[in-house]
PDB file of C-alpha atoms in Angstrom:
ATOM      1  CA  MET K  31      12.182   8.928  -9.612  1.00 87.00           C
ATOM      2  CA  VAL K  32       9.594  10.258 -12.043  1.00 91.00           C
ATOM      3  CA  GLU K  33      11.760   8.695 -14.773  1.00 91.00           C
ATOM      4  CA  ARG K  34      10.500   5.278 -13.673  1.00 91.00           C
ATOM      5  CA  PHE K  35       7.148   6.052 -15.299  1.00 94.00           C
ATOM      6  CA  PHE K  36       8.586   6.716 -18.764  1.00 94.00           C
ATOM      7  CA  SER K  37      10.521   5.027 -21.486  1.00 90.00           C
ATOM      8  CA  THR K  38      13.661   7.010 -20.888  1.00 80.00           C
ATOM      9  CA  ARG K  39      17.155   6.098 -19.765  1.00 73.00           C
ATOM     10  CA  GLN K  40      16.660   4.534 -16.374  1.00 70.00           C
ATOM     11  CA  MET K  41      19.006   5.538 -13.626  1.00 66.00           C
ATOM     12  CA  GLU K  42      20.019   3.093 -10.960  1.00 62.00           C
ATOM     13  CA  ASP K  43      17.147   2.801  -8.570  1.00 62.00           C
ATOM     14  CA  ARG K  44      18.601   4.037  -5.316  1.00 59.00           C
ATOM     15  CA  SER K  45      15.320   4.269  -3.501  1.00 58.00           C
ATOM     16  CA  HIS K  46      15.433   2.122  -0.413  1.00 57.00           C
ATOM     17  CA  SER K  47      12.750  -0.480  -0.819  1.00 60.00           C
ATOM     18  CA  HIS K  48      13.005  -1.666   2.736  1.00 62.00           C
ATOM     19  CA  SER K  49      12.307   1.736   4.241  1.00 69.00           C
ATOM     20  CA  HIS K  50      10.116   3.329   1.562  1.00 78.00           C
ATOM     21  CA  PRO K  51       8.370   0.459  -0.107  1.00 92.00           C
ATOM     22  CA  ILE K  52       4.926   1.905  -0.741  1.00 96.00           C
ATOM     23  CA  MET K  53       4.205   4.617  -3.295  1.00 96.00           C
ATOM     24  CA  LEU K  54       1.068   6.289  -4.567  1.00 97.00           C
ATOM     25  CA  LEU K  55       0.333   7.790  -7.966  1.00 97.00           C
ATOM     26  CA  SER K  56      -2.539  10.232  -7.693  1.00 96.00           C
ATOM     27  CA  GLY K  57      -4.125  11.992 -10.619  1.00 96.00           C
ATOM     28  CA  PRO K  58      -7.378  13.305 -12.082  1.00 95.00           C
ATOM     29  CA  PRO K  59      -9.574  11.030 -14.212  1.00 94.00           C
ATOM     30  CA  SER K  60      -8.182  10.148 -17.665  1.00 93.00           C
ATOM     31  CA  SER K  61      -4.727  11.528 -16.958  1.00 95.00           C
ATOM     32  CA  GLY K  62      -2.847   8.435 -18.135  1.00 96.00           C
ATOM     33  CA  LYS K  63      -2.367   6.801 -14.747  1.00 97.00           C
ATOM     34  CA  THR K  64      -2.801   3.256 -16.041  1.00 97.00           C
ATOM     35  CA  SER K  65      -0.394   4.023 -18.891  1.00 97.00           C
ATOM     36  CA  LEU K  66       2.178   5.335 -16.419  1.00 97.00           C
ATOM     37  CA  LEU K  67       1.726   2.262 -14.244  1.00 98.00           C
ATOM     38  CA  PHE K  68       2.240  -0.021 -17.240  1.00 96.00           C
ATOM     39  CA  GLN K  69       5.441   1.771 -18.170  1.00 96.00           C
ATOM     40  CA  TYR K  70       6.572   1.518 -14.546  1.00 95.00           C
ATOM     41  CA  ALA K  71       5.833  -2.213 -14.654  1.00 95.00           C
ATOM     42  CA  TYR K  72       7.777  -2.566 -17.902  1.00 94.00           C
ATOM     43  CA  ASN K  73      10.768  -0.647 -16.510  1.00 92.00           C
ATOM     44  CA  SER K  74      10.714  -2.709 -13.308  1.00 91.00           C
ATOM     45  CA  ALA K  75      10.584  -5.959 -15.261  1.00 91.00           C
ATOM     46  CA  THR K  76      13.642  -5.005 -17.318  1.00 86.00           C
ATOM     47  CA  GLN K  77      15.859  -4.075 -14.387  1.00 67.00           C
ATOM     48  CA  THR K  78      18.762  -6.489 -14.413  1.00 60.00           C
ATOM     49  CA  SER K  79      20.391  -6.039 -11.008  1.00 58.00           C
ATOM     50  CA  PHE K  80      18.638  -9.190  -9.792  1.00 57.00           C
ATOM     51  CA  SER K  81      18.005 -12.344 -11.755  1.00 61.00           C
ATOM     52  CA  HIS K  82      14.219 -12.278 -11.484  1.00 57.00           C
ATOM     53  CA  GLN K  83      12.323  -9.037 -11.651  1.00 81.00           C
ATOM     54  CA  ASN K  84       8.743 -10.200 -11.730  1.00 92.00           C
ATOM     55  CA  VAL K  85       5.984  -7.662 -11.543  1.00 95.00           C
ATOM     56  CA  LEU K  86       2.389  -8.239 -10.476  1.00 97.00           C
ATOM     57  CA  PHE K  87      -0.248  -5.887 -11.872  1.00 98.00           C
ATOM     58  CA  ILE K  88      -3.503  -5.958  -9.916  1.00 98.00           C
ATOM     59  CA  CYS K  89      -6.547  -4.295 -11.432  1.00 97.00           C
ATOM     60  CA  ASN K  90     -10.203  -4.618 -12.316  1.00 97.00           C
ATOM     61  CA  ARG K  91     -10.502  -6.482 -15.599  1.00 97.00           C
ATOM     62  CA  ARG K  92     -13.512  -4.614 -16.930  1.00 96.00           C
ATOM     63  CA  ASN K  93     -11.873  -1.249 -16.293  1.00 94.00           C
ATOM     64  CA  LEU K  94      -8.673  -2.317 -17.991  1.00 95.00           C
ATOM     65  CA  GLU K  95     -10.452  -3.694 -21.045  1.00 95.00           C
ATOM     66  CA  SER K  96     -12.665  -0.664 -21.465  1.00 94.00           C
ATOM     67  CA  ASN K  97      -9.776   1.767 -20.937  1.00 92.00           C
ATOM     68  CA  PRO K  98      -6.614   0.010 -22.037  1.00 94.00           C
ATOM     69  CA  PRO K  99      -3.329   1.766 -21.314  1.00 95.00           C
ATOM     70  CA  PHE K 100      -1.175   3.492 -23.911  1.00 94.00           C
ATOM     71  CA  LEU K 101       2.374   2.275 -24.256  1.00 93.00           C
ATOM     72  CA  SER K 102       5.341   4.473 -25.044  1.00 93.00           C
ATOM     73  CA  GLN K 103       6.106   4.474 -28.763  1.00 90.00           C
ATOM     74  CA  ASP K 104       9.398   2.665 -28.382  1.00 89.00           C
ATOM     75  CA  VAL K 105       7.985  -0.134 -26.251  1.00 91.00           C
ATOM     76  CA  ASP K 106       7.290  -3.239 -28.323  1.00 91.00           C
ATOM     77  CA  PRO K 107       3.998  -4.860 -27.182  1.00 88.00           C
ATOM     78  CA  SER K 108       5.390  -8.288 -28.136  1.00 91.00           C
ATOM     79  CA  SER K 109       8.548  -7.793 -26.063  1.00 89.00           C
ATOM     80  CA  ASP K 110       9.677 -10.682 -23.847  1.00 89.00           C
ATOM     81  CA  THR K 111       9.693  -8.281 -20.926  1.00 90.00           C
ATOM     82  CA  PHE K 112       5.934  -8.599 -20.700  1.00 91.00           C
ATOM     83  CA  GLN K 113       6.411 -12.277 -19.782  1.00 91.00           C
ATOM     84  CA  HIS K 114       7.625 -10.993 -16.429  1.00 92.00           C
ATOM     85  CA  ILE K 115       4.487  -8.972 -15.790  1.00 95.00           C
ATOM     86  CA  GLN K 116       1.693 -11.054 -14.348  1.00 95.00           C
ATOM     87  CA  MET K 117      -1.857  -9.725 -14.343  1.00 97.00           C
ATOM     88  CA  LYS K 118      -4.132 -10.357 -11.387  1.00 97.00           C
ATOM     89  CA  TYR K 119      -7.759  -9.353 -11.739  1.00 98.00           C
ATOM     90  CA  VAL K 120      -9.695  -8.697  -8.554  1.00 97.00           C
ATOM     91  CA  GLU K 121     -13.234  -7.521  -8.041  1.00 96.00           C
ATOM     92  CA  ASP K 122     -13.111  -5.812  -4.667  1.00 96.00           C
ATOM     93  CA  ASP K 123     -11.084  -4.941  -1.576  1.00 97.00           C
ATOM     94  CA  GLU K 124     -11.590  -8.430  -0.134  1.00 96.00           C
ATOM     95  CA  GLY K 125      -9.643  -9.801  -3.088  1.00 97.00           C
ATOM     96  CA  ILE K 126      -6.744  -7.468  -2.306  1.00 98.00           C
ATOM     97  CA  LYS K 127      -6.846  -8.357   1.396  1.00 97.00           C
ATOM     98  CA  ARG K 128      -6.819 -12.080   0.643  1.00 97.00           C
ATOM     99  CA  TYR K 129      -3.761 -11.683  -1.557  1.00 97.00           C
ATOM    100  CA  PHE K 130      -1.761  -9.728   1.020  1.00 98.00           C
ATOM    101  CA  ALA K 131      -2.968 -11.899   3.899  1.00 97.00           C
ATOM    102  CA  ALA K 132      -1.420 -14.881   2.122  1.00 96.00           C
ATOM    103  CA  PHE K 133       1.638 -12.972   0.905  1.00 96.00           C
ATOM    104  CA  HIS K 134       4.056 -14.880   3.122  1.00 94.00           C
ATOM    105  CA  LEU K 135       2.893 -18.198   1.659  1.00 94.00           C
ATOM    106  CA  HIS K 136       4.362 -17.559  -1.774  1.00 90.00           C
ATOM    107  CA  ASN K 137       7.611 -19.279  -2.675  1.00 86.00           C
ATOM    108  CA  THR K 138       8.575 -16.519  -5.034  1.00 88.00           C
ATOM    109  CA  LEU K 139       7.434 -12.965  -4.597  1.00 91.00           C
ATOM    110  CA  PRO K 140       7.256 -10.242  -7.223  1.00 94.00           C
ATOM    111  CA  SER K 141       9.760  -7.433  -6.869  1.00 93.00           C
ATOM    112  CA  THR K 142       7.062  -4.897  -7.673  1.00 95.00           C
ATOM    113  CA  ILE K 143       3.333  -5.002  -7.096  1.00 97.00           C
ATOM    114  CA  ILE K 144       1.098  -2.453  -8.736  1.00 98.00           C
ATOM    115  CA  ILE K 145      -2.532  -1.861  -7.856  1.00 98.00           C
ATOM    116  CA  ASP K 146      -4.419   0.311 -10.318  1.00 98.00           C
ATOM    117  CA  ASP K 147      -7.256   2.482  -9.029  1.00 96.00           C
ATOM    118  CA  PHE K 148      -6.893   1.259  -5.451  1.00 97.00           C
ATOM    119  CA  GLY K 149      -9.765   3.362  -4.087  1.00 96.00           C
ATOM    120  CA  ASP K 150     -12.163   1.990  -6.674  1.00 95.00           C
ATOM    121  CA  PHE K 151     -12.055  -1.449  -5.065  1.00 97.00           C
ATOM    122  CA  PHE K 152     -13.709  -0.135  -1.913  1.00 96.00           C
ATOM    123  CA  ASP K 153     -17.450  -0.010  -2.497  1.00 96.00           C
ATOM    124  CA  GLU K 154     -19.078   2.530  -0.189  1.00 95.00           C
ATOM    125  CA  ARG K 155     -22.261   0.560   0.454  1.00 96.00           C
ATOM    126  CA  SER K 156     -20.711  -2.834   1.135  1.00 96.00           C
ATOM    127  CA  CYS K 157     -18.004  -1.363   3.387  1.00 96.00           C
ATOM    128  CA  GLN K 158     -20.633   0.506   5.393  1.00 96.00           C
ATOM    129  CA  GLU K 159     -22.594  -2.712   5.812  1.00 96.00           C
ATOM    130  CA  ARG K 160     -19.521  -4.718   6.719  1.00 95.00           C
ATOM    131  CA  TYR K 161     -18.467  -2.410   9.526  1.00 93.00           C
ATOM    132  CA  GLY K 162     -21.900  -1.064  10.479  1.00 94.00           C
ATOM    133  CA  ASN K 163     -20.412   2.416  10.180  1.00 94.00           C
ATOM    134  CA  SER K 164     -21.048   5.312   7.814  1.00 95.00           C
ATOM    135  CA  ARG K 165     -17.280   5.632   7.407  1.00 95.00           C
ATOM    136  CA  GLY K 166     -16.972   1.977   6.547  1.00 95.00           C
ATOM    137  CA  ARG K 167     -15.105   2.697   3.334  1.00 96.00           C
ATOM    138  CA  GLU K 168     -12.375   4.584   5.183  1.00 96.00           C
ATOM    139  CA  LEU K 169     -12.188   1.844   7.816  1.00 96.00           C
ATOM    140  CA  ALA K 170     -11.766  -0.733   5.082  1.00 97.00           C
ATOM    141  CA  MET K 171      -9.007   1.261   3.385  1.00 97.00           C
ATOM    142  CA  VAL K 172      -7.149   1.664   6.674  1.00 97.00           C
ATOM    143  CA  ARG K 173      -7.229  -2.073   7.326  1.00 97.00           C
ATOM    144  CA  THR K 174      -6.193  -3.001   3.803  1.00 98.00           C
ATOM    145  CA  LEU K 175      -3.349  -0.476   3.694  1.00 98.00           C
ATOM    146  CA  ALA K 176      -2.069  -1.696   7.069  1.00 97.00           C
ATOM    147  CA  LEU K 177      -2.183  -5.281   5.820  1.00 97.00           C
ATOM    148  CA  CYS K 178      -0.368  -4.353   2.599  1.00 97.00           C
ATOM    149  CA  HIS K 179       2.257  -2.481   4.597  1.00 97.00           C
ATOM    150  CA  ASN K 180       2.816  -5.414   6.918  1.00 96.00           C
ATOM    151  CA  ALA K 181       3.115  -7.806   3.977  1.00 96.00           C
ATOM    152  CA  ILE K 182       5.562  -5.633   2.059  1.00 96.00           C
ATOM    153  CA  ILE K 183       7.751  -4.831   5.073  1.00 94.00           C
ATOM    154  CA  HIS K 184       7.931  -8.528   5.903  1.00 94.00           C
ATOM    155  CA  ALA K 185       8.866  -9.367   2.307  1.00 94.00           C
ATOM    156  CA  ASN K 186      11.614  -6.727   2.359  1.00 93.00           C
ATOM    157  CA  GLU K 187      13.365  -8.648   5.120  1.00 91.00           C
ATOM    158  CA  THR K 188      14.535 -11.095   2.489  1.00 89.00           C
ATOM    159  CA  ARG K 189      14.561  -9.159  -0.783  1.00 88.00           C
ATOM    160  CA  PRO K 190      13.472  -5.796  -2.200  1.00 90.00           C
ATOM    161  CA  CYS K 191       9.767  -5.560  -2.791  1.00 93.00           C
ATOM    162  CA  LYS K 192       7.781  -2.450  -3.679  1.00 95.00           C
ATOM    163  CA  LEU K 193       4.119  -1.601  -3.859  1.00 97.00           C
ATOM    164  CA  LEU K 194       2.791   1.104  -6.166  1.00 98.00           C
ATOM    165  CA  LEU K 195      -0.836   2.189  -5.883  1.00 98.00           C
ATOM    166  CA  SER K 196      -2.807   4.560  -8.026  1.00 97.00           C
ATOM    167  CA  ASP K 197      -5.910   6.493  -7.144  1.00 96.00           C
ATOM    168  CA  THR K 198      -8.057   9.123  -8.801  1.00 95.00           C
ATOM    169  CA  HIS K 199      -8.513  12.558  -7.332  1.00 91.00           C
ATOM    170  CA  ARG K 200     -11.165  15.008  -8.267  1.00 83.00           C
ATOM    171  CA  GLY K 201     -10.352  18.611  -7.608  1.00 77.00           C
ATOM    172  CA  ASP K 202      -6.922  19.430  -6.322  1.00 71.00           C
ATOM    173  CA  SER K 203      -6.113  16.496  -4.174  1.00 76.00           C
ATOM    174  CA  LEU K 204      -7.105  13.136  -2.906  1.00 83.00           C
ATOM    175  CA  ARG K 205      -9.776  13.406  -0.228  1.00 87.00           C
ATOM    176  CA  LEU K 206      -8.409  10.393   1.586  1.00 93.00           C
ATOM    177  CA  LEU K 207      -4.776  11.506   1.451  1.00 93.00           C
ATOM    178  CA  PHE K 208      -4.772  11.627   5.263  1.00 93.00           C
ATOM    179  CA  ILE K 209      -5.287   7.862   5.233  1.00 95.00           C
ATOM    180  CA  TYR K 210      -2.737   7.078   2.524  1.00 96.00           C
ATOM    181  CA  LYS K 211      -0.060   9.189   4.227  1.00 94.00           C
ATOM    182  CA  ARG K 212       0.045   6.801   7.178  1.00 94.00           C
ATOM    183  CA  TRP K 213       1.420   4.011   5.037  1.00 96.00           C
ATOM    184  CA  VAL K 214       2.643   5.585   1.810  1.00 95.00           C
ATOM    185  CA  SER K 215       6.095   7.152   1.813  1.00 90.00           C
ATOM    186  CA  THR K 216       6.238   8.625  -1.697  1.00 93.00           C
ATOM    187  CA  ILE K 217       3.368  10.319  -3.472  1.00 94.00           C
ATOM    188  CA  PHE K 218       3.461  11.156  -7.170  1.00 95.00           C
ATOM    189  CA  THR K 219       0.880  13.726  -8.195  1.00 95.00           C
ATOM    190  CA  ILE K 220      -0.427  14.464 -11.674  1.00 96.00           C
ATOM    191  CA  LYS K 221      -1.836  17.815 -12.685  1.00 94.00           C
ATOM    192  CA  GLY K 222      -3.143  18.920 -16.043  1.00 94.00           C
ATOM    193  CA  ASP K 223      -1.265  21.875 -17.475  1.00 92.00           C
ATOM    194  CA  GLY K 224      -4.358  23.284 -19.140  1.00 90.00           C
ATOM    195  CA  SER K 225      -3.221  22.572 -22.688  1.00 92.00           C
ATOM    196  CA  GLY K 226      -3.599  18.812 -23.009  1.00 91.00           C
ATOM    197  CA  SER K 227      -0.391  17.776 -21.266  1.00 96.00           C
ATOM    198  CA  PHE K 228       0.187  16.597 -17.726  1.00 96.00           C
ATOM    199  CA  ILE K 229       2.842  17.310 -15.121  1.00 96.00           C
ATOM    200  CA  LEU K 230       4.046  14.540 -12.823  1.00 96.00           C
ATOM    201  CA  LYS K 231       5.744  15.465  -9.551  1.00 94.00           C
ATOM    202  CA  SER K 232       7.045  13.537  -6.592  1.00 92.00           C
ATOM    203  CA  ASN K 233       6.742  14.640  -2.973  1.00 88.00           C
ATOM    204  CA  SER K 234       9.991  12.918  -2.073  1.00 79.00           C
ATOM    205  CA  SER K 235      12.413  15.195  -0.258  1.00 72.00           C
ATOM    206  CA  SER K 236      15.291  12.751  -0.355  1.00 65.00           C
ATOM    207  CA  GLU K 237      16.436  13.511  -3.857  1.00 62.00           C
ATOM    208  CA  SER K 238      16.498  16.379  -6.330  1.00 65.00           C
ATOM    209  CA  LYS K 239      13.014  17.123  -7.492  1.00 80.00           C
ATOM    210  CA  ARG K 240      12.405  16.472 -11.117  1.00 87.00           C
ATOM    211  CA  THR K 241       9.064  16.973 -12.759  1.00 93.00           C
ATOM    212  CA  ALA K 242       7.974  15.247 -15.923  1.00 95.00           C
ATOM    213  CA  LYS K 243       5.699  16.655 -18.583  1.00 96.00           C
ATOM    214  CA  TYR K 244       3.868  14.176 -20.741  1.00 97.00           C
ATOM    215  CA  THR K 245       0.869  13.683 -22.973  1.00 96.00           C
ATOM    216  CA  ILE K 246      -1.370  10.802 -23.997  1.00 94.00           C
ATOM    217  CA  ALA K 247      -3.218  12.832 -26.630  1.00 89.00           C
ATOM    218  CA  LEU K 248      -1.837  10.781 -29.523  1.00 89.00           C
ATOM    219  CA  HIS K 249      -2.715   7.448 -27.876  1.00 91.00           C
ATOM    220  CA  TYR K 250       0.891   6.857 -26.894  1.00 93.00           C
ATOM    221  CA  LEU K 251       2.482   7.703 -23.610  1.00 94.00           C
ATOM    222  CA  CYS K 252       4.734  10.501 -24.756  1.00 95.00           C
ATOM    223  CA  LEU K 253       7.280  12.121 -22.454  1.00 94.00           C
ATOM    224  CA  GLU K 254       7.692  15.753 -23.425  1.00 94.00           C
ATOM    225  CA  GLY K 255      10.446  16.629 -20.993  1.00 93.00           C
ATOM    226  CA  ILE K 256      11.879  16.304 -17.531  1.00 92.00           C
ATOM    227  CA  THR K 257      12.887  19.438 -15.697  1.00 91.00           C
ATOM    228  CA  GLU K 258      14.670  20.080 -12.434  1.00 85.00           C
ATOM    229  CA  ASP K 259      12.342  21.756 -10.016  1.00 70.00           C
ATOM    230  CA  CYS K 260      14.435  24.466  -8.377  1.00 62.00           C
ATOM    231  CA  GLU K 261      11.767  25.585  -5.966  1.00 55.00           C
ATOM    232  CA  GLN K 262      12.378  24.441  -2.398  1.00 48.00           C
TER     233      GLN K 262
ATOM    234  CA  MET L 237      -5.739   6.905  35.929  1.00 48.00           C
ATOM    235  CA  GLY L 238      -2.784   8.597  34.238  1.00 53.00           C
ATOM    236  CA  PRO L 239      -1.596   7.312  30.874  1.00 60.00           C
ATOM    237  CA  CYS L 240       1.527   5.619  32.243  1.00 55.00           C
ATOM    238  CA  ARG L 241      -0.390   3.679  34.844  1.00 54.00           C
ATOM    239  CA  LEU L 242      -2.950   2.751  32.228  1.00 57.00           C
ATOM    240  CA  VAL L 243      -0.269   1.381  29.977  1.00 58.00           C
ATOM    241  CA  ALA L 244       1.482  -0.455  32.801  1.00 53.00           C
ATOM    242  CA  ASP L 245      -1.773  -2.095  33.807  1.00 54.00           C
ATOM    243  CA  THR L 246      -2.476  -3.082  30.261  1.00 53.00           C
ATOM    244  CA  VAL L 247       0.917  -4.692  29.918  1.00 51.00           C
ATOM    245  CA  TRP L 248       0.976  -6.607  33.154  1.00 48.00           C
ATOM    246  CA  LYS L 249      -2.618  -7.555  33.741  1.00 46.00           C
ATOM    247  CA  GLU L 250      -4.116  -8.125  30.343  1.00 48.00           C
ATOM    248  CA  ILE L 251      -3.257 -10.938  28.043  1.00 47.00           C
ATOM    249  CA  GLU L 252      -1.249  -9.981  25.060  1.00 55.00           C
ATOM    250  CA  SER L 253      -0.180 -12.466  22.535  1.00 67.00           C
ATOM    251  CA  THR L 254       1.630 -12.354  19.285  1.00 76.00           C
ATOM    252  CA  HIS L 255       0.648 -14.790  16.609  1.00 80.00           C
ATOM    253  CA  SER L 256       3.629 -15.629  14.491  1.00 82.00           C
ATOM    254  CA  GLY L 257       3.437 -17.770  11.421  1.00 80.00           C
ATOM    255  CA  GLN L 258       5.827 -20.647  10.921  1.00 78.00           C
ATOM    256  CA  PRO L 259       8.109 -20.838   9.097  1.00 85.00           C
ATOM    257  CA  SER L 260       7.721 -17.352   7.589  1.00 88.00           C
ATOM    258  CA  GLY L 261       8.041 -15.437  10.863  1.00 88.00           C
ATOM    259  CA  ARG L 262       5.355 -12.960   9.845  1.00 92.00           C
ATOM    260  CA  SER L 263       3.405 -11.917  12.926  1.00 91.00           C
ATOM    261  CA  ILE L 264       0.529  -9.923  14.333  1.00 93.00           C
ATOM    262  CA  PHE L 265      -0.246  -8.855  17.890  1.00 91.00           C
ATOM    263  CA  GLN L 266      -3.511  -9.463  19.673  1.00 90.00           C
ATOM    264  CA  VAL L 267      -4.228  -7.114  22.555  1.00 88.00           C
ATOM    265  CA  VAL L 268      -7.102  -7.564  24.974  1.00 83.00           C
ATOM    266  CA  GLY L 269      -8.920  -4.346  25.810  1.00 75.00           C
ATOM    267  CA  GLU L 270      -9.480  -3.307  29.389  1.00 72.00           C
ATOM    268  CA  SER L 271     -13.237  -2.910  29.258  1.00 74.00           C
ATOM    269  CA  LYS L 272     -15.459  -5.603  30.750  1.00 71.00           C
ATOM    270  CA  ARG L 273     -16.212  -6.931  27.302  1.00 75.00           C
ATOM    271  CA  LYS L 274     -12.546  -7.919  26.889  1.00 74.00           C
ATOM    272  CA  GLU L 275     -12.498  -7.183  23.198  1.00 81.00           C
ATOM    273  CA  GLU L 276      -9.480  -8.442  21.360  1.00 86.00           C
ATOM    274  CA  TYR L 277      -7.798  -6.108  18.941  1.00 89.00           C
ATOM    275  CA  PHE L 278      -5.411  -7.107  16.233  1.00 92.00           C
ATOM    276  CA  CYS L 279      -2.506  -4.758  16.045  1.00 92.00           C
ATOM    277  CA  PHE L 280       0.642  -4.069  14.062  1.00 94.00           C
ATOM    278  CA  PRO L 281       2.366  -2.133  16.846  1.00 91.00           C
ATOM    279  CA  GLU L 282       4.213   0.372  14.661  1.00 91.00           C
ATOM    280  CA  HIS L 283       1.336   1.430  12.483  1.00 94.00           C
ATOM    281  CA  PHE L 284      -2.100  -0.096  13.053  1.00 96.00           C
ATOM    282  CA  CYS L 285      -4.703  -1.194  15.553  1.00 95.00           C
ATOM    283  CA  ALA L 286      -8.204  -2.485  14.830  1.00 94.00           C
ATOM    284  CA  CYS L 287      -9.789  -0.465  17.651  1.00 92.00           C
ATOM    285  CA  TYR L 288     -12.015   2.524  16.985  1.00 89.00           C
ATOM    286  CA  SER L 289      -9.715   4.878  18.852  1.00 91.00           C
ATOM    287  CA  PHE L 290      -6.994   4.166  16.306  1.00 95.00           C
ATOM    288  CA  PHE L 291      -9.305   5.062  13.447  1.00 95.00           C
ATOM    289  CA  TYR L 292     -10.915   8.136  15.017  1.00 94.00           C
ATOM    290  CA  ASP L 293      -8.175   9.670  17.155  1.00 93.00           C
ATOM    291  CA  ILE L 294      -5.014   8.637  15.379  1.00 93.00           C
ATOM    292  CA  VAL L 295      -5.852   8.367  11.689  1.00 94.00           C
ATOM    293  CA  SER L 296      -8.838  10.648  11.368  1.00 93.00           C
ATOM    294  CA  LYS L 297      -8.052  13.457  13.804  1.00 91.00           C
ATOM    295  CA  GLY L 298      -4.295  12.919  14.011  1.00 88.00           C
ATOM    296  CA  GLU L 299      -4.478  13.815  17.690  1.00 84.00           C
ATOM    297  CA  GLN L 300      -2.320  11.027  19.034  1.00 84.00           C
ATOM    298  CA  LEU L 301       0.663   9.100  17.758  1.00 87.00           C
ATOM    299  CA  CYS L 302      -0.691   5.697  18.658  1.00 88.00           C
ATOM    300  CA  CYS L 303      -3.412   4.067  20.677  1.00 90.00           C
ATOM    301  CA  LYS L 304      -2.924   2.399  24.050  1.00 88.00           C
ATOM    302  CA  HIS L 305      -3.097  -1.057  22.503  1.00 90.00           C
ATOM    303  CA  GLN L 306      -0.223  -0.262  20.152  1.00 91.00           C
ATOM    304  CA  LEU L 307       1.764   1.142  23.048  1.00 90.00           C
ATOM    305  CA  ALA L 308       1.030  -1.901  25.185  1.00 88.00           C
ATOM    306  CA  ALA L 309       2.033  -4.228  22.365  1.00 89.00           C
ATOM    307  CA  ARG L 310       5.325  -2.376  21.797  1.00 88.00           C
ATOM    308  CA  LEU L 311       6.135  -2.433  25.489  1.00 87.00           C
ATOM    309  CA  ALA L 312       5.183  -6.073  25.779  1.00 86.00           C
ATOM    310  CA  ALA L 313       7.402  -6.890  22.814  1.00 84.00           C
ATOM    311  CA  SER L 314      10.455  -5.057  24.156  1.00 85.00           C
ATOM    312  CA  LEU L 315       9.979  -6.408  27.646  1.00 84.00           C
ATOM    313  CA  ARG L 316       9.297  -9.847  26.192  1.00 80.00           C
ATOM    314  CA  SER L 317       6.287 -10.063  28.424  1.00 81.00           C
ATOM    315  CA  CYS L 318       3.829 -11.238  25.844  1.00 81.00           C
ATOM    316  CA  ILE L 319       2.786 -14.743  24.969  1.00 84.00           C
ATOM    317  CA  GLU L 320       4.036 -15.904  21.617  1.00 85.00           C
ATOM    318  CA  VAL L 321       1.607 -18.169  19.844  1.00 88.00           C
ATOM    319  CA  GLU L 322       3.049 -20.071  16.939  1.00 89.00           C
ATOM    320  CA  VAL L 323       0.639 -20.841  14.168  1.00 90.00           C
ATOM    321  CA  SER L 324       1.124 -22.294  10.729  1.00 92.00           C
ATOM    322  CA  ASP L 325       1.576 -19.840   7.883  1.00 93.00           C
ATOM    323  CA  GLU L 326      -1.778 -20.949   6.507  1.00 93.00           C
ATOM    324  CA  GLU L 327      -3.538 -20.197   9.801  1.00 92.00           C
ATOM    325  CA  LEU L 328      -1.860 -16.817   9.920  1.00 94.00           C
ATOM    326  CA  ALA L 329      -3.043 -16.060   6.389  1.00 95.00           C
ATOM    327  CA  PHE L 330      -6.585 -16.911   7.465  1.00 94.00           C
ATOM    328  CA  LEU L 331      -6.310 -14.667  10.561  1.00 92.00           C
ATOM    329  CA  LEU L 332      -4.935 -11.785   8.513  1.00 95.00           C
ATOM    330  CA  SER L 333      -7.656 -12.102   5.879  1.00 95.00           C
ATOM    331  CA  LYS L 334     -10.217 -11.431   8.602  1.00 91.00           C
ATOM    332  CA  LEU L 335      -8.593  -8.138   9.617  1.00 89.00           C
TER     333      LEU L 335
END
């Protein structure tokens, strides 16, 4: 499934949306997460097994404009595919909650929803004030993830619908992984390889593990190779 | 009071209701706690409850699989012993946004 993040031959997506609809991409700062998400959005929008493959990309506008993503070299920025990717700019976690609270009101739903830098939407101070609790930020994330999960599972009753989140980890892993794991079935993790490239791995045990090596050093998202991970 | 008795009491004596939006069918449970304050907790039975026990014992410490409100809601749902409150999809969206 790591192939979904790159401009490479896409295999039929056999992942079961209805049972594993929420995924997380976790990586250190400046590791190309937004670029990977954009490529994932592009690949999802071009899938032709259903007539409409609309993608919703939720992010903070300022962050996106100050750190725009890098496309793969063979992706044409003027491609019609981008017509099927809708941008939604939100300021905070309340904006995300409002969207998923009203999810069932939409006549047409996107097939894929992407939220870039999910954790960044939860401001420590305002969450603490809202819940009157020093762990307010964690409380807020729990509630929002549960709401997202409920929305996505409900949507999957009628048609496939996936949610892909990204978050930044400092050090080896995401501090709040214990929260994400409650609602996220597949976690993709990025690690630097020490020489300017990154390795992307999935934690999924349901398929053969492939890892992808890529770089964004040349201001393009450049896949260097995909290898089978033989370790069990 | 043992856990089974606690759950049985919660199911039969307290008011549980499920708010389901029409026509979407999306729903959320509302479970009344057993303390004197009768707090109401919103709950997605399989994976979430708004009570503090869910956050501290289940998510944070991982000590239990689910809280008593989730258990009560699941039992009430399978026994069809809860009150189903139909609301419009717009009202449900408003309720959910306050989670």
